[in-house]
Amino acid sequence: MYRISQNQLKILTQCPRKYQYIYLDNFASPFTLAEQEKLAWGKKFHLLMQQRELGLPMDSILAENPEMQRCYQALIQTATDLFTPSQPKEDILREAEHSRVLSFDNSLFTVIYDLLIADQNNAKIIDWKSYPIPQNTQKLTRHWQTRLYLFVLVETSDYLPEEVSMTYWFVKPLGNQAPQSLTIPYSQKQHEETKADLKQILHNLTQWLEDYHTQKKPLTQVDINKGICQSCQFATLCQRTQPSQRENLPNIASPDDVLKNLAIIEEISI
C-alpha cells in the first residue's frame, strides 16, 4: 500500500522522473538559506495558530518575532468572522492540525488541515500561507493540495461536496496591506474529476514502480516541450540542459534533512 501526500501528487503529475529521483533514488536539492528562513517562519506561524486554538500561551513566540506579531494581529483584525464564532462551541467542531486518512485504491492519503471548522450543515478547511496572495489564483483551484484536501474531507465524512470549502489565508502580505483570503468552493463534478484523476495516477504509479523495481526501468520524463526542465535541479541527470546552463543549477544532495520538510514545502510557494 502506497502512502501518498499532496506534494507527491504534484510531482507525479509534473514529472514522474522527478518523483523517482526524490522518493526512490533518494536525491534532493538542498534548500537555500532564504528558503530555510521561509520554512522556519511558516512552521512557527502554524505553531502559533495551533497554540491559539488550544488556549496555550503565545507570548514567547510573538515576543521574539515582531513581524509575526504584526501579521498575527492583522489577521485577527481582518478575519473577524473566523475568530468570533456565531454558534455555541458545543455545536461546532473546531480543531487545529486536524488529521484525516483515506484508504483509496490500495493507497493511503493523509492530510492535515491547519484548521477545520465544521457544523451540521457545512465544513470549512482553513490553510495558512506565509506569503502574499499569488497573482494567478486560479492555479490554487487546480493545485493538488486543494483538490486532495477537499476530496478526502468528503470521502471521510457525510458532507456533500457542495457543503465543504477551502479557504487560504495569506498572512504575510506585502507592505502594510491587510491579509487576504481566497475561498474555493467544491462540487460533485470536481469531486468526480479528482477521483478519476487519482485512479489514473495510481494506476500509472503501480506500473511505473513495478517496472522500476523488476526491470530497473526509469520512470517516464516530462515532455521537454513543456519548458519546465530548465529550472529543475535534475535537468543535468536527465540530460536536458546545455553545458552553459549546468553551472547555474543547484547541487544535488542527500535528502536526509530535506525530506523531513517535504510536507511543508508548499509554504515556500504554491
CSV table of C-alpha atoms in Angstrom, one decimal:
chain,number,residue,atom,x,y,z
A,1,MET,CA,0.0,0.0,0.0
A,2,TYR,CA,1.4,3.4,-1.0
A,3,ARG,CA,1.4,6.4,1.2
A,4,ILE,CA,0.8,9.5,-1.0
A,5,SER,CA,0.9,13.1,0.0
A,6,GLN,CA,-0.3,16.1,-1.9
A,7,ASN,CA,3.3,17.1,-2.7
A,8,GLN,CA,3.9,13.6,-4.2
A,9,LEU,CA,0.8,14.0,-6.3
A,10,LYS,CA,2.1,17.4,-7.5
A,11,ILE,CA,5.4,15.9,-8.5
A,12,LEU,CA,3.9,12.8,-10.1
A,13,THR,CA,1.7,14.9,-12.4
A,14,GLN,CA,4.5,17.4,-13.0
A,15,CYS,CA,7.3,14.8,-13.9
A,16,PRO,CA,7.3,11.1,-12.8
A,17,ARG,CA,11.1,11.0,-13.3
A,18,LYS,CA,11.5,13.8,-10.7
A,19,TYR,CA,9.3,11.7,-8.3
A,20,GLN,CA,11.8,8.8,-8.9
A,21,TYR,CA,14.8,10.9,-8.1
A,22,ILE,CA,13.4,12.3,-4.9
A,23,TYR,CA,11.4,9.3,-3.5
A,24,LEU,CA,13.1,6.3,-5.0
A,25,ASP,CA,16.7,7.2,-5.7
A,26,ASN,CA,16.9,9.5,-2.6
A,27,PHE,CA,18.2,12.5,-4.4
A,28,ALA,CA,17.1,16.0,-3.4
A,29,SER,CA,18.1,19.6,-3.8
A,30,PRO,CA,19.1,21.4,-0.5
A,31,PHE,CA,17.1,24.4,0.4
A,32,THR,CA,18.7,27.8,0.0
A,33,LEU,CA,19.2,30.0,3.1
A,34,ALA,CA,16.2,32.1,2.1
A,35,GLU,CA,14.0,29.1,1.6
A,36,GLN,CA,15.0,27.7,5.0
A,37,GLU,CA,14.1,31.0,6.6
A,38,LYS,CA,10.7,31.0,4.9
A,39,LEU,CA,10.1,27.4,6.0
A,40,ALA,CA,11.0,28.2,9.6
A,41,TRP,CA,8.7,31.3,9.6
A,42,GLY,CA,5.9,29.3,8.3
A,43,LYS,CA,6.3,26.4,10.8
A,44,LYS,CA,6.4,28.9,13.7
A,45,PHE,CA,3.3,30.7,12.5
A,46,HIS,CA,1.4,27.3,12.2
A,47,LEU,CA,2.6,26.6,15.8
A,48,LEU,CA,1.3,30.0,16.9
A,49,MET,CA,-2.1,29.4,15.4
A,50,GLN,CA,-2.3,25.9,16.9
A,51,GLN,CA,-1.5,27.2,20.3
A,52,ARG,CA,-4.2,29.9,20.0
A,53,GLU,CA,-6.8,27.2,19.2
A,54,LEU,CA,-5.6,25.2,22.2
A,55,GLY,CA,-5.7,28.2,24.5
A,56,LEU,CA,-2.0,28.0,25.2
A,57,PRO,CA,0.4,30.9,25.8
A,58,MET,CA,1.7,32.6,22.6
A,59,ASP,CA,3.7,35.4,24.2
A,60,SER,CA,7.1,33.8,23.7
A,61,ILE,CA,6.6,33.2,20.0
A,62,LEU,CA,5.2,36.7,19.4
A,63,ALA,CA,7.9,38.5,21.5
A,64,GLU,CA,10.8,37.1,19.5
A,65,ASN,CA,9.4,38.0,16.2
A,66,PRO,CA,7.9,41.5,15.7
A,67,GLU,CA,7.0,40.8,12.1
A,68,MET,CA,5.0,37.7,13.1
A,69,GLN,CA,3.3,39.7,15.8
A,70,ARG,CA,2.2,42.3,13.2
A,71,CYS,CA,0.9,39.6,10.8
A,72,TYR,CA,-0.9,37.8,13.6
A,73,GLN,CA,-2.7,40.9,14.8
A,74,ALA,CA,-3.6,42.0,11.3
A,75,LEU,CA,-5.1,38.5,10.7
A,76,ILE,CA,-7.2,38.7,13.9
A,77,GLN,CA,-8.4,42.1,12.9
A,78,THR,CA,-9.2,41.2,9.3
A,79,ALA,CA,-10.7,37.7,9.8
A,80,THR,CA,-13.2,38.7,12.5
A,81,ASP,CA,-15.8,36.1,11.4
A,82,LEU,CA,-13.2,33.4,11.6
A,83,PHE,CA,-12.3,34.2,15.2
A,84,THR,CA,-15.7,35.1,16.6
A,85,PRO,CA,-17.9,32.1,16.1
A,86,SER,CA,-21.6,32.8,15.8
A,87,GLN,CA,-22.6,29.4,17.2
A,88,PRO,CA,-22.1,27.8,20.6
A,89,LYS,CA,-18.9,25.8,20.9
A,90,GLU,CA,-20.7,22.6,21.5
A,91,ASP,CA,-22.4,22.8,18.1
A,92,ILE,CA,-19.1,23.2,16.2
A,93,LEU,CA,-16.1,21.0,15.6
A,94,ARG,CA,-13.1,23.4,15.5
A,95,GLU,CA,-9.7,21.8,15.5
A,96,ALA,CA,-6.2,22.9,14.5
A,97,GLU,CA,-3.9,20.4,12.8
A,98,HIS,CA,-6.8,18.1,12.2
A,99,SER,CA,-5.6,14.9,10.6
A,100,ARG,CA,-7.5,12.5,8.3
A,101,VAL,CA,-6.5,9.3,6.5
A,102,LEU,CA,-8.3,7.9,3.4
A,103,SER,CA,-7.7,4.4,2.1
A,104,PHE,CA,-8.2,4.6,-1.7
A,105,ASP,CA,-7.2,2.2,-4.5
A,106,ASN,CA,-4.6,0.4,-2.4
A,107,SER,CA,-3.1,3.8,-1.3
A,108,LEU,CA,-3.3,5.9,1.9
A,109,PHE,CA,-3.8,9.6,1.6
A,110,THR,CA,-3.0,11.5,4.7
A,111,VAL,CA,-4.0,15.2,5.1
A,112,ILE,CA,-3.5,17.7,7.9
A,113,TYR,CA,-5.7,20.7,7.9
A,114,ASP,CA,-4.3,23.8,9.6
A,115,LEU,CA,-7.8,24.5,10.9
A,116,LEU,CA,-11.1,22.6,10.4
A,117,ILE,CA,-14.4,24.3,11.3
A,118,ALA,CA,-17.5,22.1,10.9
A,119,ASP,CA,-21.1,22.0,12.0
A,120,GLN,CA,-24.1,20.0,10.9
A,121,ASN,CA,-24.5,21.8,7.6
A,122,ASN,CA,-21.0,22.5,6.3
A,123,ALA,CA,-17.3,22.2,6.8
A,124,LYS,CA,-14.5,24.7,6.1
A,125,ILE,CA,-10.9,23.9,5.7
A,126,ILE,CA,-8.6,26.8,6.6
A,127,ASP,CA,-5.0,26.9,5.4
A,128,TRP,CA,-2.3,29.5,6.4
A,129,LYS,CA,0.1,30.6,3.8
A,130,SER,CA,3.1,32.7,4.8
A,131,TYR,CA,3.5,34.6,1.6
A,132,PRO,CA,1.4,37.2,-0.4
A,133,ILE,CA,-1.6,36.0,-2.4
A,134,PRO,CA,-0.5,34.9,-5.9
A,135,GLN,CA,-1.5,36.8,-8.9
A,136,ASN,CA,-2.8,33.7,-10.6
A,137,THR,CA,-5.3,32.5,-8.0
A,138,GLN,CA,-6.8,30.0,-10.5
A,139,LYS,CA,-3.8,27.8,-10.0
A,140,LEU,CA,-4.8,27.3,-6.4
A,141,THR,CA,-8.1,25.7,-7.5
A,142,ARG,CA,-6.2,23.1,-9.6
A,143,HIS,CA,-3.4,22.6,-7.1
A,144,TRP,CA,-3.2,19.1,-5.6
A,145,GLN,CA,-3.3,20.5,-2.0
A,146,THR,CA,-6.7,22.0,-2.7
A,147,ARG,CA,-8.0,19.0,-4.7
A,148,LEU,CA,-6.8,16.3,-2.2
A,149,TYR,CA,-7.8,18.2,0.9
A,150,LEU,CA,-11.4,18.7,-0.3
A,151,PHE,CA,-11.6,15.2,-1.7
A,152,VAL,CA,-10.5,13.5,1.5
A,153,LEU,CA,-12.9,15.5,3.6
A,154,VAL,CA,-15.9,14.5,1.5
A,155,GLU,CA,-14.8,10.8,1.4
A,156,THR,CA,-14.3,10.6,5.1
A,157,SER,CA,-17.5,12.4,6.2
A,158,ASP,CA,-21.2,12.6,5.5
A,159,TYR,CA,-20.8,16.1,3.8
A,160,LEU,CA,-21.8,16.6,0.2
A,161,PRO,CA,-19.2,18.2,-2.0
A,162,GLU,CA,-21.2,21.4,-2.1
A,163,GLU,CA,-21.2,21.6,1.7
A,164,VAL,CA,-17.4,21.9,2.0
A,165,SER,CA,-14.9,24.6,1.0
A,166,MET,CA,-11.3,25.5,1.5
A,167,THR,CA,-10.0,29.0,2.4
A,168,TYR,CA,-6.4,30.1,2.0
A,169,TRP,CA,-5.3,32.9,4.2
A,170,PHE,CA,-2.2,34.7,3.1
A,171,VAL,CA,-0.9,36.0,6.4
A,172,LYS,CA,2.3,37.7,5.2
A,173,PRO,CA,1.1,40.4,2.8
A,174,LEU,CA,3.3,43.0,1.1
A,175,GLY,CA,4.0,46.2,2.9
A,176,ASN,CA,1.1,47.4,5.1
A,177,GLN,CA,-1.6,45.5,3.2
A,178,ALA,CA,-4.2,43.6,5.2
A,179,PRO,CA,-4.1,39.8,5.0
A,180,GLN,CA,-6.0,38.4,2.0
A,181,SER,CA,-8.0,35.3,1.6
A,182,LEU,CA,-9.3,33.1,-1.2
A,183,THR,CA,-12.2,30.7,-0.7
A,184,ILE,CA,-12.5,27.8,-3.1
A,185,PRO,CA,-16.0,26.1,-3.2
A,186,TYR,CA,-16.4,22.4,-4.2
A,187,SER,CA,-18.9,20.5,-6.3
A,188,GLN,CA,-19.9,16.9,-7.2
A,189,LYS,CA,-18.4,17.5,-10.7
A,190,GLN,CA,-15.0,18.5,-9.2
A,191,HIS,CA,-15.2,15.5,-6.8
A,192,GLU,CA,-15.7,13.0,-9.6
A,193,GLU,CA,-13.0,14.6,-11.7
A,194,THR,CA,-10.5,14.3,-8.8
A,195,LYS,CA,-11.5,10.7,-8.2
A,196,ALA,CA,-10.9,9.8,-11.8
A,197,ASP,CA,-7.5,11.6,-11.9
A,198,LEU,CA,-6.4,9.9,-8.7
A,199,LYS,CA,-7.3,6.5,-10.1
A,200,GLN,CA,-5.3,7.2,-13.2
A,201,ILE,CA,-2.3,8.5,-11.3
A,202,LEU,CA,-2.3,5.5,-9.0
A,203,HIS,CA,-2.7,3.1,-11.9
A,204,ASN,CA,0.3,4.7,-13.7
A,205,LEU,CA,2.4,4.7,-10.5
A,206,THR,CA,1.7,1.0,-9.9
A,207,GLN,CA,3.0,0.1,-13.4
A,208,TRP,CA,6.0,2.5,-13.1
A,209,LEU,CA,7.1,1.1,-9.8
A,210,GLU,CA,6.8,-2.5,-11.0
A,211,ASP,CA,8.9,-1.7,-14.0
A,212,TYR,CA,11.4,0.3,-11.8
A,213,HIS,CA,11.9,-2.5,-9.2
A,214,THR,CA,11.8,-5.5,-11.6
A,215,GLN,CA,13.4,-4.1,-14.7
A,216,LYS,CA,15.3,-1.1,-13.4
A,217,LYS,CA,13.3,0.9,-15.9
A,218,PRO,CA,13.3,4.7,-15.1
A,219,LEU,CA,10.0,6.5,-14.6
A,220,THR,CA,8.8,8.5,-17.6
A,221,GLN,CA,10.1,12.0,-18.2
A,222,VAL,CA,8.0,15.1,-18.7
A,223,ASP,CA,7.6,16.3,-22.2
A,224,ILE,CA,10.6,18.6,-22.8
A,225,ASN,CA,8.3,21.0,-24.8
A,226,LYS,CA,6.5,21.9,-21.6
A,227,GLY,CA,9.5,24.1,-20.7
A,228,ILE,CA,9.9,23.2,-17.1
A,229,CYS,CA,13.2,21.3,-17.3
A,230,GLN,CA,15.3,24.4,-17.4
A,231,SER,CA,14.5,25.3,-13.8
A,232,CYS,CA,14.7,21.7,-12.4
A,233,GLN,CA,17.6,20.6,-10.2
A,234,PHE,CA,17.6,17.3,-12.0
A,235,ALA,CA,17.9,18.6,-15.5
A,236,THR,CA,21.6,17.5,-15.8
A,237,LEU,CA,20.8,14.0,-14.7
A,238,CYS,CA,18.1,13.9,-17.4
A,239,GLN,CA,20.5,15.3,-20.0
A,240,ARG,CA,18.1,18.2,-20.7
A,241,THR,CA,20.5,21.1,-20.3
A,242,GLN,CA,23.0,22.8,-22.4
A,243,PRO,CA,26.6,22.8,-21.0
A,244,SER,CA,26.5,26.5,-20.4
A,245,GLN,CA,23.3,26.1,-18.2
A,246,ARG,CA,24.7,23.5,-15.8
A,247,GLU,CA,26.7,25.8,-13.7
A,248,ASN,CA,23.6,27.7,-12.7
A,249,LEU,CA,21.7,24.6,-11.5
A,250,PRO,CA,21.5,23.8,-7.8
A,251,ASN,CA,23.6,20.9,-6.5
A,252,ILE,CA,22.0,17.6,-5.7
A,253,ALA,CA,22.5,16.3,-2.1
A,254,SER,CA,21.4,13.5,0.2
A,255,PRO,CA,17.7,14.1,1.3
A,256,ASP,CA,18.1,13.2,4.9
A,257,ASP,CA,17.2,16.7,6.1
A,258,VAL,CA,15.2,17.8,3.0
A,259,LEU,CA,12.6,15.0,3.1
A,260,LYS,CA,11.7,15.8,6.6
A,261,ASN,CA,10.3,19.1,5.3
A,262,LEU,CA,8.5,17.9,2.2
A,263,ALA,CA,5.1,18.2,3.8
A,264,ILE,CA,5.6,22.0,4.3
A,265,ILE,CA,7.5,22.8,1.1
A,266,GLU,CA,4.3,24.5,-0.1
A,267,GLU,CA,5.0,27.2,2.5
A,268,ILE,CA,7.7,28.5,0.1
A,269,SER,CA,5.2,28.9,-2.8
A,270,ILE,CA,2.3,27.2,-4.5
